[in-house]
PDB file of C-alpha atoms in Angstrom:
ATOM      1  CA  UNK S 143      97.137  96.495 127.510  1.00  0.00           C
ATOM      2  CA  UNK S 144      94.041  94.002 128.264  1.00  0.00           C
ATOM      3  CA  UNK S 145      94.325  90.869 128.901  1.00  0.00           C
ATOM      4  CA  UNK S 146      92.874  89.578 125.370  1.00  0.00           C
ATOM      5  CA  UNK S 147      95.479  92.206 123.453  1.00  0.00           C
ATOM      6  CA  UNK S 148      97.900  90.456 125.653  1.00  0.00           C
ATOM      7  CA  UNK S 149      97.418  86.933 124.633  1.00  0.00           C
ATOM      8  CA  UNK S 150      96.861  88.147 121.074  1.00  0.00           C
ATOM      9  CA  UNK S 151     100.428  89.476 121.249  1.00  0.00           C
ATOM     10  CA  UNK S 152     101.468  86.495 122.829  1.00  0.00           C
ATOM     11  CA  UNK S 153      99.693  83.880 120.513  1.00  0.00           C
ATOM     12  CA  UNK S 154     101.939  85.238 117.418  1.00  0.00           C
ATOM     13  CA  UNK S 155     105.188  85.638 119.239  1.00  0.00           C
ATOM     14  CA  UNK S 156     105.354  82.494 121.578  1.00  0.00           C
ATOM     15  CA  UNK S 157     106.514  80.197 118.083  1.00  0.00           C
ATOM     16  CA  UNK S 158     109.834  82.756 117.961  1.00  0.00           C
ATOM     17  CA  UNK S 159     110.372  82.959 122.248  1.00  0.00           C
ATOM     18  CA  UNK S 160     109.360  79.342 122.946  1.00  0.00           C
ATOM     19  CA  UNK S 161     112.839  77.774 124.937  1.00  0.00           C
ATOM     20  CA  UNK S 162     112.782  74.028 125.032  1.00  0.00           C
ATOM     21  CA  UNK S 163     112.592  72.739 128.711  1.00  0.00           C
ATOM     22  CA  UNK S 164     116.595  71.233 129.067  1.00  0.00           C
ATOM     23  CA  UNK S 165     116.543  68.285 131.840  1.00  0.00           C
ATOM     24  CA  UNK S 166     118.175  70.660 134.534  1.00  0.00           C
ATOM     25  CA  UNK S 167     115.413  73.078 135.250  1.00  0.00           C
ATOM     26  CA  UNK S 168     111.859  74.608 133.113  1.00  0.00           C
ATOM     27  CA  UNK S 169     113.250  77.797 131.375  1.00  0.00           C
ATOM     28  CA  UNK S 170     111.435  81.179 131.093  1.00  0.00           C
ATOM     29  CA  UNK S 171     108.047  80.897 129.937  1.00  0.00           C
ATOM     30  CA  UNK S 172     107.114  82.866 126.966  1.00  0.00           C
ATOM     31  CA  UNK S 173     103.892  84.901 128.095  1.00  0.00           C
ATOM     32  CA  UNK S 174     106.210  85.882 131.240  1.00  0.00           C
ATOM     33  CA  UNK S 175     109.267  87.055 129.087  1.00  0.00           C
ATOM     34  CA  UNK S 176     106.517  88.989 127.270  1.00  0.00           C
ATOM     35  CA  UNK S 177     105.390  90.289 130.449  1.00  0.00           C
ATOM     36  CA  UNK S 178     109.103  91.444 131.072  1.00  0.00           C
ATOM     37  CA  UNK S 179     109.366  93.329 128.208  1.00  0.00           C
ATOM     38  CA  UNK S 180     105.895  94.766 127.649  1.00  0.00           C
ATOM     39  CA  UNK S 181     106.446  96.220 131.468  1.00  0.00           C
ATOM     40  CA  UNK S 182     109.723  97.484 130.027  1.00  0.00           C
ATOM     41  CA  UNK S 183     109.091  99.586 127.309  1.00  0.00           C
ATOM     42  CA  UNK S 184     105.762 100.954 129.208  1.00  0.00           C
ATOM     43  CA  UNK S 185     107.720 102.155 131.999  1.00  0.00           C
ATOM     44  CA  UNK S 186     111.481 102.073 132.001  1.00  0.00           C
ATOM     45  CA  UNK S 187     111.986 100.118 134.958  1.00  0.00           C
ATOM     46  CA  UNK S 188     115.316  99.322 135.932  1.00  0.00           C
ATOM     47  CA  UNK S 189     116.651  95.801 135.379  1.00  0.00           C
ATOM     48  CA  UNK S 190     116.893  95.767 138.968  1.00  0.00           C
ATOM     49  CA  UNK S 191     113.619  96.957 139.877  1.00  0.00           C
ATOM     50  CA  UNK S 192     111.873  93.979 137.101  1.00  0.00           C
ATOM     51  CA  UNK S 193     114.073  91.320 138.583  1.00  0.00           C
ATOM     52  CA  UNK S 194     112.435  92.219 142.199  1.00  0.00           C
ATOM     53  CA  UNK S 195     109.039  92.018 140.320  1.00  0.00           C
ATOM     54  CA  UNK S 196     108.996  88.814 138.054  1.00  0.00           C
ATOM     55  CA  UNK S 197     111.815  86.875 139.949  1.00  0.00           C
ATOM     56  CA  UNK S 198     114.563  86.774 136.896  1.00  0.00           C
ATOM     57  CA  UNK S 199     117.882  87.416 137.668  1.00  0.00           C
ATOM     58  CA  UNK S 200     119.297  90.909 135.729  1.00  0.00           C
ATOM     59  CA  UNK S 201     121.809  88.700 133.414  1.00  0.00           C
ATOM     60  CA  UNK S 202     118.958  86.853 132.416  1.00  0.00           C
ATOM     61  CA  UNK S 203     116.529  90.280 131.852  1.00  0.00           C
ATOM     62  CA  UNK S 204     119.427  91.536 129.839  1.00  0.00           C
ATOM     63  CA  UNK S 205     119.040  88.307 127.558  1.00  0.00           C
ATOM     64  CA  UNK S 206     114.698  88.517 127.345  1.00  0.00           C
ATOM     65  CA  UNK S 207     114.544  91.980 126.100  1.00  0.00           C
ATOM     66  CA  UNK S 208     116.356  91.860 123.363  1.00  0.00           C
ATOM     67  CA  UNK S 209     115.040  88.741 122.422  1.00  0.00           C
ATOM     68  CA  UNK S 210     111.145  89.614 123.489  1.00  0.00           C
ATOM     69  CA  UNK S 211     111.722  93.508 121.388  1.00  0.00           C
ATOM     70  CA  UNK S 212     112.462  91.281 118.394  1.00  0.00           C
ATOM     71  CA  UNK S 213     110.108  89.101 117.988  1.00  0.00           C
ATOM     72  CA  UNK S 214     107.308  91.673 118.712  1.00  0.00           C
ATOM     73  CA  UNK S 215     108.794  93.982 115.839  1.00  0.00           C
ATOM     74  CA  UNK S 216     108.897  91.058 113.630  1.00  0.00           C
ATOM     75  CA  UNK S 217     105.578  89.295 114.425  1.00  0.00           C
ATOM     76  CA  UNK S 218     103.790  93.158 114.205  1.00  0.00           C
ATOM     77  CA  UNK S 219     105.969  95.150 110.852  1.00  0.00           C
ATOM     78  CA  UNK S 220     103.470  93.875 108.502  1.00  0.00           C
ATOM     79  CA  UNK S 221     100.456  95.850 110.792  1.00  0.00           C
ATOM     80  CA  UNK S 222     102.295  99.206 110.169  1.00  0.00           C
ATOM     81  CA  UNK S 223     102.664  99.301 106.174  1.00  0.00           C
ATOM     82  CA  UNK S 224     102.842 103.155 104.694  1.00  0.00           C
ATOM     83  CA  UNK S 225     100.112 103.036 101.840  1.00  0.00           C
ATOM     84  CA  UNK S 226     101.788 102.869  98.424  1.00  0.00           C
ATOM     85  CA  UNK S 227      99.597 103.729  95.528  1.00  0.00           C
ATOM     86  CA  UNK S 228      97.090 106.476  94.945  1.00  0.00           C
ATOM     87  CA  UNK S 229      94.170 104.374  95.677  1.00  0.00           C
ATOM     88  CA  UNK S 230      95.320 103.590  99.296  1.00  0.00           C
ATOM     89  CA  UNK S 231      95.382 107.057 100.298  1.00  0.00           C
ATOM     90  CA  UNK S 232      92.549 108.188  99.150  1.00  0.00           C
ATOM     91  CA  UNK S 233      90.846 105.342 101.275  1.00  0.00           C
ATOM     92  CA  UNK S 234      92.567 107.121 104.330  1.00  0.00           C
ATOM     93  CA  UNK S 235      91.587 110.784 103.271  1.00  0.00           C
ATOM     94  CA  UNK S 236      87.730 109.455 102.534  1.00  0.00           C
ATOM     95  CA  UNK S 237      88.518 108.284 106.225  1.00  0.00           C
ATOM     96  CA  UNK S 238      89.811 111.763 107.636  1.00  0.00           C
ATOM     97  CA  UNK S 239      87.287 113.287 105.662  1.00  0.00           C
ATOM     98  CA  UNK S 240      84.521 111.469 106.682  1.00  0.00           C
ATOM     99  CA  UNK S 241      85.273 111.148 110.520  1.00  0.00           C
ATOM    100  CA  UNK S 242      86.978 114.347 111.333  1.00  0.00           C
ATOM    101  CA  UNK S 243      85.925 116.592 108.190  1.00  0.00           C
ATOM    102  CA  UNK S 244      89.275 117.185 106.768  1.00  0.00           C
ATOM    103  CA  UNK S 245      89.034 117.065 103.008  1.00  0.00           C
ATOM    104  CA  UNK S 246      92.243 115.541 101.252  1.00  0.00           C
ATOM    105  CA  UNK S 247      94.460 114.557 104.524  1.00  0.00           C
ATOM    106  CA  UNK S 248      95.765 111.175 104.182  1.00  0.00           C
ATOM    107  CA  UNK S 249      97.687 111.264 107.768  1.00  0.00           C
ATOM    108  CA  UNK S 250      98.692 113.191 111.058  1.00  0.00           C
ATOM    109  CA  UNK S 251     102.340 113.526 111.830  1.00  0.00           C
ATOM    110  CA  UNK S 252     103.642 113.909 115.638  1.00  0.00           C
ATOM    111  CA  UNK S 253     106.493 113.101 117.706  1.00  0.00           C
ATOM    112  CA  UNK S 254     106.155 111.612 121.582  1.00  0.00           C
ATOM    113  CA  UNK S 255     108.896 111.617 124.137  1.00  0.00           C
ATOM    114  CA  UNK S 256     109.446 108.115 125.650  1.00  0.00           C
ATOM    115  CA  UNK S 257     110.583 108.462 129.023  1.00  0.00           C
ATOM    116  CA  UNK S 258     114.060 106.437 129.989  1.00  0.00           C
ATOM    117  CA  UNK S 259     116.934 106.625 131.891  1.00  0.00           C
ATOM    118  CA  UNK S 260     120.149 108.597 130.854  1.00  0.00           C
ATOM    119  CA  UNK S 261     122.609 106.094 129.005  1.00  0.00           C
ATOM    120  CA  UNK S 262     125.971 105.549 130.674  1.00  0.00           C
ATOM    121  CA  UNK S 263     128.431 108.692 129.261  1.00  0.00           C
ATOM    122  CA  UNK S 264     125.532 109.928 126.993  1.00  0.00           C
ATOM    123  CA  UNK S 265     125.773 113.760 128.884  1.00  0.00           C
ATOM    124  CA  UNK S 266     122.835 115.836 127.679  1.00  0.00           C
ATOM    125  CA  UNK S 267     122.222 113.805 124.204  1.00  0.00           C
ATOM    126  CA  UNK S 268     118.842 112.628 125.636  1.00  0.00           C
ATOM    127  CA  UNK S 269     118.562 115.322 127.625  1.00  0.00           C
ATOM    128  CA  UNK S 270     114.483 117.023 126.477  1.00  0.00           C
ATOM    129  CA  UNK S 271     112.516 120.071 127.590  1.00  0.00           C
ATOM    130  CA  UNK S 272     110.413 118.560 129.729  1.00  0.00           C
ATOM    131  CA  UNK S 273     113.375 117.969 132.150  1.00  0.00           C
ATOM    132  CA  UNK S 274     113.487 114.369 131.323  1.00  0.00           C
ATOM    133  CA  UNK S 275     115.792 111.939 129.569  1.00  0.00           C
ATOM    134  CA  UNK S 276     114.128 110.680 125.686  1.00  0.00           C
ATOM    135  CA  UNK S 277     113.739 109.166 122.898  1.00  0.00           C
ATOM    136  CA  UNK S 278     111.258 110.153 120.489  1.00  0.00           C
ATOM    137  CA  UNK S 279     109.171 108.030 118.806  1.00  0.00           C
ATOM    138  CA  UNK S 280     107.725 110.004 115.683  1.00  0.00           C
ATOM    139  CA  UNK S 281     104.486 108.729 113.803  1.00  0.00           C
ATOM    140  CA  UNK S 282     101.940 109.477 111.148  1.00  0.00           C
ATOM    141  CA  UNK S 283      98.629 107.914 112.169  1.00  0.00           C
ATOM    142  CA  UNK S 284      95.001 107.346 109.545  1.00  0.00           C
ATOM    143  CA  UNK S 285      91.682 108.564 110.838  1.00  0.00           C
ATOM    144  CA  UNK S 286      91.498 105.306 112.958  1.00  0.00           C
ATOM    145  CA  UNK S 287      94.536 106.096 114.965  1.00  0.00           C
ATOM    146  CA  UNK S 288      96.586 103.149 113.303  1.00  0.00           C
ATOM    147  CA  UNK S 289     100.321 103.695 112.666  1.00  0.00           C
ATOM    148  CA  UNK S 290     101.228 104.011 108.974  1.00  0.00           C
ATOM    149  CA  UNK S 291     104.876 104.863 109.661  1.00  0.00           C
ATOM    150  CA  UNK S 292     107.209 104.746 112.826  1.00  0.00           C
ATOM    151  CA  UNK S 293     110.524 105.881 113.764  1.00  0.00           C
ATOM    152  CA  UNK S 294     112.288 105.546 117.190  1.00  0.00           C
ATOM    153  CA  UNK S 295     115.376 106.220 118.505  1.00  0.00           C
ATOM    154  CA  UNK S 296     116.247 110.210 117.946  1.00  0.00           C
ATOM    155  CA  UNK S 297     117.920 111.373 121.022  1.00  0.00           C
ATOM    156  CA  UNK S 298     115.839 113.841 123.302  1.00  0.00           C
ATOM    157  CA  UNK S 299     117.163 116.741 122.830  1.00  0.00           C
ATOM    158  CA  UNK S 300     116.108 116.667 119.806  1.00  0.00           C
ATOM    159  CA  UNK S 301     112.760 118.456 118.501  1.00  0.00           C
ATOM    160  CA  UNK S 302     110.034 116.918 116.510  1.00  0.00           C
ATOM    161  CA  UNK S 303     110.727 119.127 113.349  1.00  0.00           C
ATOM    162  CA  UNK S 304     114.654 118.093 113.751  1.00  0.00           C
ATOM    163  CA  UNK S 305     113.362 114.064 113.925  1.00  0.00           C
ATOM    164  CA  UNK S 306     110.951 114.802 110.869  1.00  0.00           C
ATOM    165  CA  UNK S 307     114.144 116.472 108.609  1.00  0.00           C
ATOM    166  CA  UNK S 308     116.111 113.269 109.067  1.00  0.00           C
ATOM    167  CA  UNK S 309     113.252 110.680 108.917  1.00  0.00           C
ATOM    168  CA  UNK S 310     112.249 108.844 105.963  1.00  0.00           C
ATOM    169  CA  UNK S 311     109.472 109.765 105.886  1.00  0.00           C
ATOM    170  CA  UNK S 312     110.361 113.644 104.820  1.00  0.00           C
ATOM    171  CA  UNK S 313     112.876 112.162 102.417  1.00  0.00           C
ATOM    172  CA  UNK S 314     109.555 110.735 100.610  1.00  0.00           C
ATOM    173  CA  UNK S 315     107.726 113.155 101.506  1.00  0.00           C
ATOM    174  CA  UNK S 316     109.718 115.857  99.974  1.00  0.00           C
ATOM    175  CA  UNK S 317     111.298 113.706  96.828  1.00  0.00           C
ATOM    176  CA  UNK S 318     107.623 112.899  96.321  1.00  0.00           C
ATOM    177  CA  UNK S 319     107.546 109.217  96.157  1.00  0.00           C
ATOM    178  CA  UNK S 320     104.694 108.206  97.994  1.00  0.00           C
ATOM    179  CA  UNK S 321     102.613 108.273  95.661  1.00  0.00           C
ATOM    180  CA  UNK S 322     100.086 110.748  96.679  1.00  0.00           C
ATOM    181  CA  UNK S 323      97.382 111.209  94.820  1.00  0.00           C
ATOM    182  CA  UNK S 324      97.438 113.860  92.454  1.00  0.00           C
ATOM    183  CA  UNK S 325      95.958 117.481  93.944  1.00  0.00           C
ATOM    184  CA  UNK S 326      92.491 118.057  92.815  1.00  0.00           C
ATOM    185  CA  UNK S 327      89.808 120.731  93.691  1.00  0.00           C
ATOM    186  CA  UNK S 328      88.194 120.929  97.058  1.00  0.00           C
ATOM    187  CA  UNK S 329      84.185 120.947  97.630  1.00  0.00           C
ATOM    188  CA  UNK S 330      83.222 124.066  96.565  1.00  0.00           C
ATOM    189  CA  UNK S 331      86.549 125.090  94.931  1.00  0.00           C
ATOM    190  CA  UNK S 332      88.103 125.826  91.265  1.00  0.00           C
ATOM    191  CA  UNK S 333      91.617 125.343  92.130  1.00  0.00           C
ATOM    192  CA  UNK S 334      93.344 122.396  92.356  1.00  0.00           C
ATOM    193  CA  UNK S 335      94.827 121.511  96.101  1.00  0.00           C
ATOM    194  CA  UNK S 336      97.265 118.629  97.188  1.00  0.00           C
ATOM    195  CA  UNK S 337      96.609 115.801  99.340  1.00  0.00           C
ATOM    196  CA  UNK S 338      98.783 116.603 102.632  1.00  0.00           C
ATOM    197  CA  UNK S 339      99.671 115.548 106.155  1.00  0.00           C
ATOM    198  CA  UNK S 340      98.563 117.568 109.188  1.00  0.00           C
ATOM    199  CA  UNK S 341     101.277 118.467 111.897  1.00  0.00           C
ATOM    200  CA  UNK S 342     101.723 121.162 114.577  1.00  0.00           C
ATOM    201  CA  UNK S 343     104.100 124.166 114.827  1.00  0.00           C
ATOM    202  CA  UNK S 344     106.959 121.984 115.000  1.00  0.00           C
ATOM    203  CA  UNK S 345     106.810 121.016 111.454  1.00  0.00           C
ATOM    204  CA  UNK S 346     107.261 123.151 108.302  1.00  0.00           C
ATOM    205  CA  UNK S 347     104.734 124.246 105.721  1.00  0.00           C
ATOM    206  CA  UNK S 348     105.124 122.697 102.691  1.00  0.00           C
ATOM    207  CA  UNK S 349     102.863 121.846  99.841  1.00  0.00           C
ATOM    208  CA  UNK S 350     101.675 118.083 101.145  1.00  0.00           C
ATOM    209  CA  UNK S 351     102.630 119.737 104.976  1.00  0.00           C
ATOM    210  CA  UNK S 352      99.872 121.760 106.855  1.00  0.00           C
ATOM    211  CA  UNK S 353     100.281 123.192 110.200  1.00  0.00           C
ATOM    212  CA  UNK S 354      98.196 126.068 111.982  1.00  0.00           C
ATOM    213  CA  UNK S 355      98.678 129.657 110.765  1.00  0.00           C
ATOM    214  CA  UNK S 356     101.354 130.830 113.149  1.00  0.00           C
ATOM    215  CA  UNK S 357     100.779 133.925 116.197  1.00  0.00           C
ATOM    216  CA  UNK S 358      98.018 134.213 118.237  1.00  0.00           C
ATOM    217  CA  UNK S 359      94.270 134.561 116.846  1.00  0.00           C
ATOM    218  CA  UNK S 360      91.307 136.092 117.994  1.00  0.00           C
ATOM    219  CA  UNK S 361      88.485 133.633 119.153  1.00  0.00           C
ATOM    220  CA  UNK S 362      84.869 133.906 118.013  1.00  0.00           C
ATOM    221  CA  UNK S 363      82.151 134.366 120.761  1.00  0.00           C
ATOM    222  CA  UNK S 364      81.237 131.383 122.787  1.00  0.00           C
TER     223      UNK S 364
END
């Protein structure tokens, strides 16, 4: 994150993790219990290894994060709104199809693995692939790479397609209430073809789902 980001950040949460100086000592400042937290989620530290870093005691570590987590999710839900009417998704498929050349798309779907360590008596739960302990953060991004819905929290083991069948996001997807707009014919075309999401092999194919054609393909001549 750079530095200007950072105060950004910092500027809209400090009103919600400003502590009142008390006439026994200064507490926590809020751009360091920011710093805490931010270092936190990017890496997974131990609480042991951030106290040796910012010079907080655990106990009080085990207080900030909750505390910093909150505020950031609160100060930041209104930046990640899912469209809601026909109009606002076909802004974000002009988008796709304008920047990457994909007619009708109104988002990409994909899952991430975020790195942690095992939780106490958790066995295998967040146990992933890759030989690491996860959660997986799922997402559907616009053409600018901005977040237009998020879900976190699916244990590891998990796969991307098994987060996506018990996300919201398929529910609406699949009840159809996002209010897509209605199919239409592509450039060049008679028939009439939905708006739709782009995902990998992970994901099914459904009508506002597309994925590559499964197997392996022959390649054209450099």
């Amino acid at each position: 994150m750079s530095p200007t980001d950072f105060e950004s950040l910092l500027e809209i949460i400090s009103p919600q993790m400003g502590k009142d100086i008390t006439h026994l000592r200064e507490t926590i400042s809020p751009n360091v219990r920011l710093a805490v937290a931010l270092r936190f989620l990017a890496t997974g530290d131990s609480y042991t290894s951030l106290m040796y870093l910012f010079k907080i005691s655990r106990q009080l570590i085990s207080n900030i994060l909750p505390e910093a987590c909150e505020a950031i999710v609160e100060a930041l839900k209104l930046y990640v709104q899912m469209p809601n009417t026909p109009n606002a998704w076909e802004i974000i498929a002009n988008d796709y199809n304008e920047l990457w050349n994909l007619p009708q798309c109104v988002g990409a779907i994909d899952g991430k693995h975020i790195v942690m360590q095992a939780p106490f008596n958790s066995g295998t739960e967040y146990f992933n692939y890759k030989g690491t302990f996860s959660v997986v953060l799922l997402a559907a991004v616009d053409a600018h790479y901005c977040f237009i819905f998020a879900s976190v929290g699916c244990q590891g083991r998990i796969s991307d397609g098994g987060v996506f069948n018990n996300s919201i996001l398929q529910k609406k997807i699949y009840n159809e209430s996002l209010n897509l707009p209605s199919p239409k014919a592509l450039p060049g075309q008679q028939e009439k073809s939905p708006y739709v999401f782009v995902c990998d092999d992970a994901f099914p194919l459904k009508d506002n789902l597309m994925k590559p054609f499964p197997g392996t393909h022959l390649r054209g001549s450099p």
